mmCIF file of C-alpha atoms and ligand atoms in Angstrom:
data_model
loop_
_atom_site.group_PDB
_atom_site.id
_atom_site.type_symbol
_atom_site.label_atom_id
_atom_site.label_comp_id
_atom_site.label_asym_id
_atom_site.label_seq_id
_atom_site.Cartn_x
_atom_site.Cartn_y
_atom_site.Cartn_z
ATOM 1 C CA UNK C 124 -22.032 26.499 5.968
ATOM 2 C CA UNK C 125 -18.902 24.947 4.608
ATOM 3 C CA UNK C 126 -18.977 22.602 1.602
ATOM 4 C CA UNK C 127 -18.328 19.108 2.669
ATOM 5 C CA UNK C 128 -15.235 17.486 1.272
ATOM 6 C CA UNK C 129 -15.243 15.684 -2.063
ATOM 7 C CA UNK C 130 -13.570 13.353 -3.817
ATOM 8 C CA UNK C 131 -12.807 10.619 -6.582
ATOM 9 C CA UNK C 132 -13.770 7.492 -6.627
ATOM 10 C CA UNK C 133 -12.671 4.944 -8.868
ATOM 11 C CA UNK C 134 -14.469 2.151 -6.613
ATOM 12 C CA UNK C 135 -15.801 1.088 -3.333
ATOM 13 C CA UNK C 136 -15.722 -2.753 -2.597
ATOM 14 C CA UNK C 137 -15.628 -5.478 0.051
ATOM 15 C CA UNK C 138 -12.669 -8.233 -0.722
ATOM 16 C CA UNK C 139 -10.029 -10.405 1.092
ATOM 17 C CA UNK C 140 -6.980 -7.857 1.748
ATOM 18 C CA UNK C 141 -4.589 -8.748 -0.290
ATOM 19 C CA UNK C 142 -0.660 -7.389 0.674
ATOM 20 C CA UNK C 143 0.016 -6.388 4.318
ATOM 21 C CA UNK C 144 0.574 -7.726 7.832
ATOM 22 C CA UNK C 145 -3.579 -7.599 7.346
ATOM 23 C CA UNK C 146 -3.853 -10.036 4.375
ATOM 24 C CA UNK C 147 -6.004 -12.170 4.566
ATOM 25 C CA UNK C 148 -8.722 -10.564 6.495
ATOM 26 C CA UNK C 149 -11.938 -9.342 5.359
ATOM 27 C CA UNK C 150 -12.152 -5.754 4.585
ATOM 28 C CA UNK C 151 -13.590 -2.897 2.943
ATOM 29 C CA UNK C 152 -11.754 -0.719 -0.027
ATOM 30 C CA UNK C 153 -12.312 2.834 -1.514
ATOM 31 C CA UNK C 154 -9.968 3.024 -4.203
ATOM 32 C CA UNK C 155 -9.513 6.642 -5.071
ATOM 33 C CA UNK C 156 -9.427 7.672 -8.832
ATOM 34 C CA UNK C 157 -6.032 9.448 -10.568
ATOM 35 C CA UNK C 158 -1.978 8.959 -10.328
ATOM 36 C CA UNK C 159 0.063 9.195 -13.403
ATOM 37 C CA UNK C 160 2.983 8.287 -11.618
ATOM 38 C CA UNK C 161 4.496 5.717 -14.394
ATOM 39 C CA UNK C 162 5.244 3.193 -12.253
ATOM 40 C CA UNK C 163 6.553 0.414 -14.754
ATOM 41 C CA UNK C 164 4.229 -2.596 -13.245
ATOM 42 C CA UNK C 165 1.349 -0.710 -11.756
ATOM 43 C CA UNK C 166 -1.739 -3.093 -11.772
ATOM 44 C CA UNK C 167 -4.185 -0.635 -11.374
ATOM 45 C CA UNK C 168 -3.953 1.314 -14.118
ATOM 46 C CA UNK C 169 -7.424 1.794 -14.568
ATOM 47 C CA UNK C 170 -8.040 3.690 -11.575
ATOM 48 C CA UNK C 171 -4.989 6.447 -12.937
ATOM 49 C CA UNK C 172 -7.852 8.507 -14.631
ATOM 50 C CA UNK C 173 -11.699 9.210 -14.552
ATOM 51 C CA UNK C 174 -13.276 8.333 -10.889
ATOM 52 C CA UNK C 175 -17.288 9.363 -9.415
ATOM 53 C CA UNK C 176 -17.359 12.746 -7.604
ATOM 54 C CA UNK C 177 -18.759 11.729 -4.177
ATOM 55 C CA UNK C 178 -19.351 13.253 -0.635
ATOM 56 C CA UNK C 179 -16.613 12.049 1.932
ATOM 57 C CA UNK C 180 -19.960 11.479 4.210
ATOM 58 C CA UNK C 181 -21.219 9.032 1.387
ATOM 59 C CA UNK C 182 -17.972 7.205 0.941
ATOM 60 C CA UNK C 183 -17.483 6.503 4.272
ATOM 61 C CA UNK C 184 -21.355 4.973 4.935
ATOM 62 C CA UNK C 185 -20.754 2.819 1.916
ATOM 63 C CA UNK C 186 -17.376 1.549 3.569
ATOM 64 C CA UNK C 187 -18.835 0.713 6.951
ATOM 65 C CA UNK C 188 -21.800 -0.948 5.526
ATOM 66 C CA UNK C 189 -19.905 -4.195 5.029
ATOM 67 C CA UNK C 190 -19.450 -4.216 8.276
ATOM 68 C CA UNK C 191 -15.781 -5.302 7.437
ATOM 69 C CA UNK C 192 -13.155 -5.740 10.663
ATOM 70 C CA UNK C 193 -10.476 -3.211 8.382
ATOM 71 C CA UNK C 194 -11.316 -0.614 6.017
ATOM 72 C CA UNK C 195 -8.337 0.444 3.254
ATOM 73 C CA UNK C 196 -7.870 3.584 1.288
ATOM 74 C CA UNK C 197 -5.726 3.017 -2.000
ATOM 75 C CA UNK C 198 -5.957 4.098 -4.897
ATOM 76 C CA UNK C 199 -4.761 5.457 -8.026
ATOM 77 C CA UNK C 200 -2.658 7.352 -5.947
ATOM 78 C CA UNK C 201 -5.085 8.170 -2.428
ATOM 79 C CA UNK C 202 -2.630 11.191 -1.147
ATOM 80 C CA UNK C 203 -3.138 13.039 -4.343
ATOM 81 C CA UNK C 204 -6.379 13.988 -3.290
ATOM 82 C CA UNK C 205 -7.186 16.969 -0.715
ATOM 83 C CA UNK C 206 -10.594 14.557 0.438
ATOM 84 C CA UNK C 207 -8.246 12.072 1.323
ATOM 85 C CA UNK C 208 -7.050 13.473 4.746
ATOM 86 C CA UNK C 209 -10.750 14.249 5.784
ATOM 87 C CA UNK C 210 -11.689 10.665 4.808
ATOM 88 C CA UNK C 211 -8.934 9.030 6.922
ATOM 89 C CA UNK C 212 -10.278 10.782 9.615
ATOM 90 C CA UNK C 213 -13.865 10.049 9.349
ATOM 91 C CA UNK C 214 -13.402 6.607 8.947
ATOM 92 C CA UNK C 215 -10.845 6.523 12.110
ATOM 93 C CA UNK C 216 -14.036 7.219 14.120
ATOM 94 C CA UNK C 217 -15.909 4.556 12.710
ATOM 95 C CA UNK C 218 -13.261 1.822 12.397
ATOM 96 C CA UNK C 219 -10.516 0.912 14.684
ATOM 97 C CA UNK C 220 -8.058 -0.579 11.653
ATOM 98 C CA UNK C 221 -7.879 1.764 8.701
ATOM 99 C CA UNK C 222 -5.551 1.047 6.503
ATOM 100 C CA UNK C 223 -3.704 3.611 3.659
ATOM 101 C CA UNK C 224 -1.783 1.972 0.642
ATOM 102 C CA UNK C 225 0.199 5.031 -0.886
ATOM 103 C CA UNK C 226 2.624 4.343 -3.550
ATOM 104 C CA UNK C 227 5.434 6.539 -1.426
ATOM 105 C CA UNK C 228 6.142 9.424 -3.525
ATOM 106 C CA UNK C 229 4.297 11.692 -1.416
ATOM 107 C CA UNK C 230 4.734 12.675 2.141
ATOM 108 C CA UNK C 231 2.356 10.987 4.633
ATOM 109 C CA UNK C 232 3.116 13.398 7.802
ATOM 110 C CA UNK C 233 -0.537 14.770 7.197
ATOM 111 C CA UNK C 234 -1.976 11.457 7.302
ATOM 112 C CA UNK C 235 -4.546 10.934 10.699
ATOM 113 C CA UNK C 236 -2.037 9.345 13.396
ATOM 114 C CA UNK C 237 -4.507 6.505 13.816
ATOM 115 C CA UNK C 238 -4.025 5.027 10.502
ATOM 116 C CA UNK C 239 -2.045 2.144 9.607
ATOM 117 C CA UNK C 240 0.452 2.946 6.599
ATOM 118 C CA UNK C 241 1.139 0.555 3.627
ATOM 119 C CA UNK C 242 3.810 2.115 1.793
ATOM 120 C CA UNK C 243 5.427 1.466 -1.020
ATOM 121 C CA UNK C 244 8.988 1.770 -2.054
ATOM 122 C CA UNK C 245 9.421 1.727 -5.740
ATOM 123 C CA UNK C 246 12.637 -0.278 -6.965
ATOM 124 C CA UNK C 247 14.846 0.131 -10.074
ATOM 125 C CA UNK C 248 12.438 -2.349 -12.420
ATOM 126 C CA UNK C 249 9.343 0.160 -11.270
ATOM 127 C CA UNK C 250 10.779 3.227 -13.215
ATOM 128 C CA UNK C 251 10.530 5.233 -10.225
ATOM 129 C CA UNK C 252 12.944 4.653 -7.805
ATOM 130 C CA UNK C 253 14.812 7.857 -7.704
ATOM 131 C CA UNK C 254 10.758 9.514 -6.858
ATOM 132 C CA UNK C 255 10.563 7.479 -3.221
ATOM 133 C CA UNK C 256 9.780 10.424 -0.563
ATOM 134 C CA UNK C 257 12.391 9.519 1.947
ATOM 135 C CA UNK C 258 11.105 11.977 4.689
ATOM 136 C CA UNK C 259 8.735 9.184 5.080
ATOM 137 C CA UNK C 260 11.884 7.369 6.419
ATOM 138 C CA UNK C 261 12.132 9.051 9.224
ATOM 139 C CA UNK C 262 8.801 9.775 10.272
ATOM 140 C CA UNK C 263 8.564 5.900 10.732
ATOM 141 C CA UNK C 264 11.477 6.031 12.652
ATOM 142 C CA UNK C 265 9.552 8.236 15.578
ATOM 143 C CA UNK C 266 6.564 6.103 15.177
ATOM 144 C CA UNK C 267 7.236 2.345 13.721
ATOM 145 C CA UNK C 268 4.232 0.865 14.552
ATOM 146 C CA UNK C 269 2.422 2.701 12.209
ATOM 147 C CA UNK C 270 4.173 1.820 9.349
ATOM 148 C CA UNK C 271 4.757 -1.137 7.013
ATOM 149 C CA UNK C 272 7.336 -0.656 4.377
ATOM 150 C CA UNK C 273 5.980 -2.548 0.719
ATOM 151 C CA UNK C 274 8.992 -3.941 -1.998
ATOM 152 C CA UNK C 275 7.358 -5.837 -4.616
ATOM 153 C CA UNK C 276 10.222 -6.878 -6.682
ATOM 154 C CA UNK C 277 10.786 -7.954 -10.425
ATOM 155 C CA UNK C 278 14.233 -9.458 -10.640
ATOM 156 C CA UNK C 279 17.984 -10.093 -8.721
ATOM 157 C CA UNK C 280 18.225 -6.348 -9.353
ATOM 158 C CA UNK C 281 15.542 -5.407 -7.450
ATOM 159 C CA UNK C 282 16.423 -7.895 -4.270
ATOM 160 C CA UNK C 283 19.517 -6.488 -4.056
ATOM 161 C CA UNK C 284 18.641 -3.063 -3.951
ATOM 162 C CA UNK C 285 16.033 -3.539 -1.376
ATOM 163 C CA UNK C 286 18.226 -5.301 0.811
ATOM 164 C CA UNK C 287 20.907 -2.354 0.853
ATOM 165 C CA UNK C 288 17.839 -0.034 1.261
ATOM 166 C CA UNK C 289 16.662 -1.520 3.827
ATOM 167 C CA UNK C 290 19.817 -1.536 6.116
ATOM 168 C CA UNK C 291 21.165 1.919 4.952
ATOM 169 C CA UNK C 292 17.731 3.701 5.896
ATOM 170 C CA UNK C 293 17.785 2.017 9.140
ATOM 171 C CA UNK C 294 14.129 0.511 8.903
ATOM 172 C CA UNK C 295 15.558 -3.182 9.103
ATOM 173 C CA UNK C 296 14.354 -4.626 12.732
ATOM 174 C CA UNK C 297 12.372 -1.870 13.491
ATOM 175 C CA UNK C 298 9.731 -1.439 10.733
ATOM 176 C CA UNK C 299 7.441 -4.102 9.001
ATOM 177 C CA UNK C 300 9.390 -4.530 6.183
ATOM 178 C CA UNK C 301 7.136 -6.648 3.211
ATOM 179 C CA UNK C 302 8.820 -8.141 -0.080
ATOM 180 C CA UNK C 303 6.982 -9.359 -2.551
ATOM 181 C CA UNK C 304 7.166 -10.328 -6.142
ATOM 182 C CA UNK C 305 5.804 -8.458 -9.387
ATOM 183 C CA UNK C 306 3.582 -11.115 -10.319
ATOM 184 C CA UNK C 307 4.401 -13.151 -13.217
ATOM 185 C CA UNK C 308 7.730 -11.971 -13.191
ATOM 186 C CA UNK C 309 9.618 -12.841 -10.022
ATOM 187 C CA UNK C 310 9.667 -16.979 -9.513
ATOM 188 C CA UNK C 311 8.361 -17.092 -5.354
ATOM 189 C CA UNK C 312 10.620 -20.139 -4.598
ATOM 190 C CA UNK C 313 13.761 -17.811 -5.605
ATOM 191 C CA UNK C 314 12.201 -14.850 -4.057
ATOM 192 C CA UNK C 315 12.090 -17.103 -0.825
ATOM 193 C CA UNK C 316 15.138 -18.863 -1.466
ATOM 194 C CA UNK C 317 17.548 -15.149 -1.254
ATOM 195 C CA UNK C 318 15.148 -13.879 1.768
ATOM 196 C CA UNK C 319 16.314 -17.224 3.597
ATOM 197 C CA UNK C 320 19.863 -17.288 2.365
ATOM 198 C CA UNK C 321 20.445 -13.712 3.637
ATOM 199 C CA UNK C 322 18.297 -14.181 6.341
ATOM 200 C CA UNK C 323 16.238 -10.868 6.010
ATOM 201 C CA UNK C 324 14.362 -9.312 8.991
ATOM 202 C CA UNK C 325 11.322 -9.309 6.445
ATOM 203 C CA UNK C 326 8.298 -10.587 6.085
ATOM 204 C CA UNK C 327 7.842 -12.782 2.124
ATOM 205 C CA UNK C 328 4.357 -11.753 0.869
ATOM 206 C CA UNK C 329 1.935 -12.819 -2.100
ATOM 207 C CA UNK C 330 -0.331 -10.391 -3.510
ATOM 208 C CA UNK C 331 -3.097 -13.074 -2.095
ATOM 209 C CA UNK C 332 -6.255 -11.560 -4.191
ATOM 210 C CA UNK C 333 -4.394 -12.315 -7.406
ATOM 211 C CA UNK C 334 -4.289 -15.926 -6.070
ATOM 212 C CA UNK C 335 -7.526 -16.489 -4.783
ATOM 213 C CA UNK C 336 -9.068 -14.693 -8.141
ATOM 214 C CA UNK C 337 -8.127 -14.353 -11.608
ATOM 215 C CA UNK C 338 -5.132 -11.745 -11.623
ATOM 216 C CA UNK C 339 -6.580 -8.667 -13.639
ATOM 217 C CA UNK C 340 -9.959 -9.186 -11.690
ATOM 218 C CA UNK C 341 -11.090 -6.134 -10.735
ATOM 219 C CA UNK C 342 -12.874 -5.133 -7.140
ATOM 220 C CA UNK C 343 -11.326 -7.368 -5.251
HETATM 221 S S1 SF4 E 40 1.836 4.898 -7.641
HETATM 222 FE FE1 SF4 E 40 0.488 3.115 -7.632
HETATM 223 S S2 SF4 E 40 -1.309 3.721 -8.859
HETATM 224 FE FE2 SF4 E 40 0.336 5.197 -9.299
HETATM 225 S S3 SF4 E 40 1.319 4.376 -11.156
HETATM 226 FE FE3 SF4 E 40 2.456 3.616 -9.362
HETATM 227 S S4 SF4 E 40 1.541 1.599 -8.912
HETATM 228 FE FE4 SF4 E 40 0.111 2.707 -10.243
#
């Protein structure tokens, strides 16, 4: 018989989504356990390292017992995980929104089709920017609709980068395009005030759990 898929979990919890064209709605989370990617402002470092083994099968009961509209995979970094592709899948049959928040380093052309993807791209105040997987790019390109692009930004810096990212990859107009500010560090107003001034083709976001609950609370 062959082993059933495993993996790490650094929790399993039933919150408000926070950051997406879903925010706001009620939904499950498995945050998977392990990263190490460095990203300057990652807010979940706790979830980088440690994590319970558990059966795929048990994860995904525990999700669908909330009874939750959406169900989200993030992590730690999800894709890092071999269980992660099987658990996608498993909970495509039992939900019709599942979401996966990746941090975009990774490719995502394994990823079930039926899955909606939240995906980061890492500007110059993350650390990381040079480590976005741009094969992603173009894989949204075939298939838009699957895809929403995340920028959460730090500074002027930042802005400006996105912007030119934006347009030079070609995902302005046709992808869900999210900015967002590091928070604490990026004033909203200003973040607001250069989206209108330029008149972006993206949607302004606030990481709305860190607003409804104390920012560093954790499982939500
Ligand atoms: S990819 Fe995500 S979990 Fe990993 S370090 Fe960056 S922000 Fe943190």
């Amino acid at each position: 018989m062959k082993a059933e898929p495993e993996i790490l979990v650094s929790e399993i919890f039933y919150s408000i989504q926070g950051e997406s064209t879903y925010a706001g709605w009620p939904c499950a989370f498995i945050r998977l356990a392990g990263c190490g990617h460095g990203c300057r402002h990652c807010d979940t470092a706790y979830a980088e390292e440690g994590g319970v083994p558990m059966s795929v099968s048990e994860a995904v009961e525990r999700a669908i017992s909330f009874g939750a509209p959406c169900i989200e995979v993030t992590g730690g970094e999800p894709l890092l995980q071999a269980g992660a592709y099987p658990l996608l899948e498993d909970l495509c049959e039992e939900c019709p929104d599942v979401l996966l928040e990746t941090g975009g380093f990774l490719p995502v052309d394994q990823v079930d089709p039926r899955v909606r993807i939240i995906l980061d791209i890492k500007p110059p105040s993350s650390g990381v920017s040079g480590e976005n997987c741009l094969s992603n790019l173009e894989l949204a390109l075939e298939s838009p609709r699957r895809f929403e692009f995340k920028f959460v930004l730090a500074s002027r810096e930042d802005y400006l980068w996105a912007k030119e990212f934006i347009f030079r990859q070609q995902i302005a107009g046709s992808c869900t395009i999210l900015f967002g500010a590091v928070f604490g560090e990026l004033d909203l107003e200003q973040l607001a005030a250069w989206i209108l001034e330029d008149r972006l083709p993206v949607r302004m976001q606030l990481q709305l759990h860190k607003h409804i609950w104390q920012p560093d609370t954790r499982g939500v």
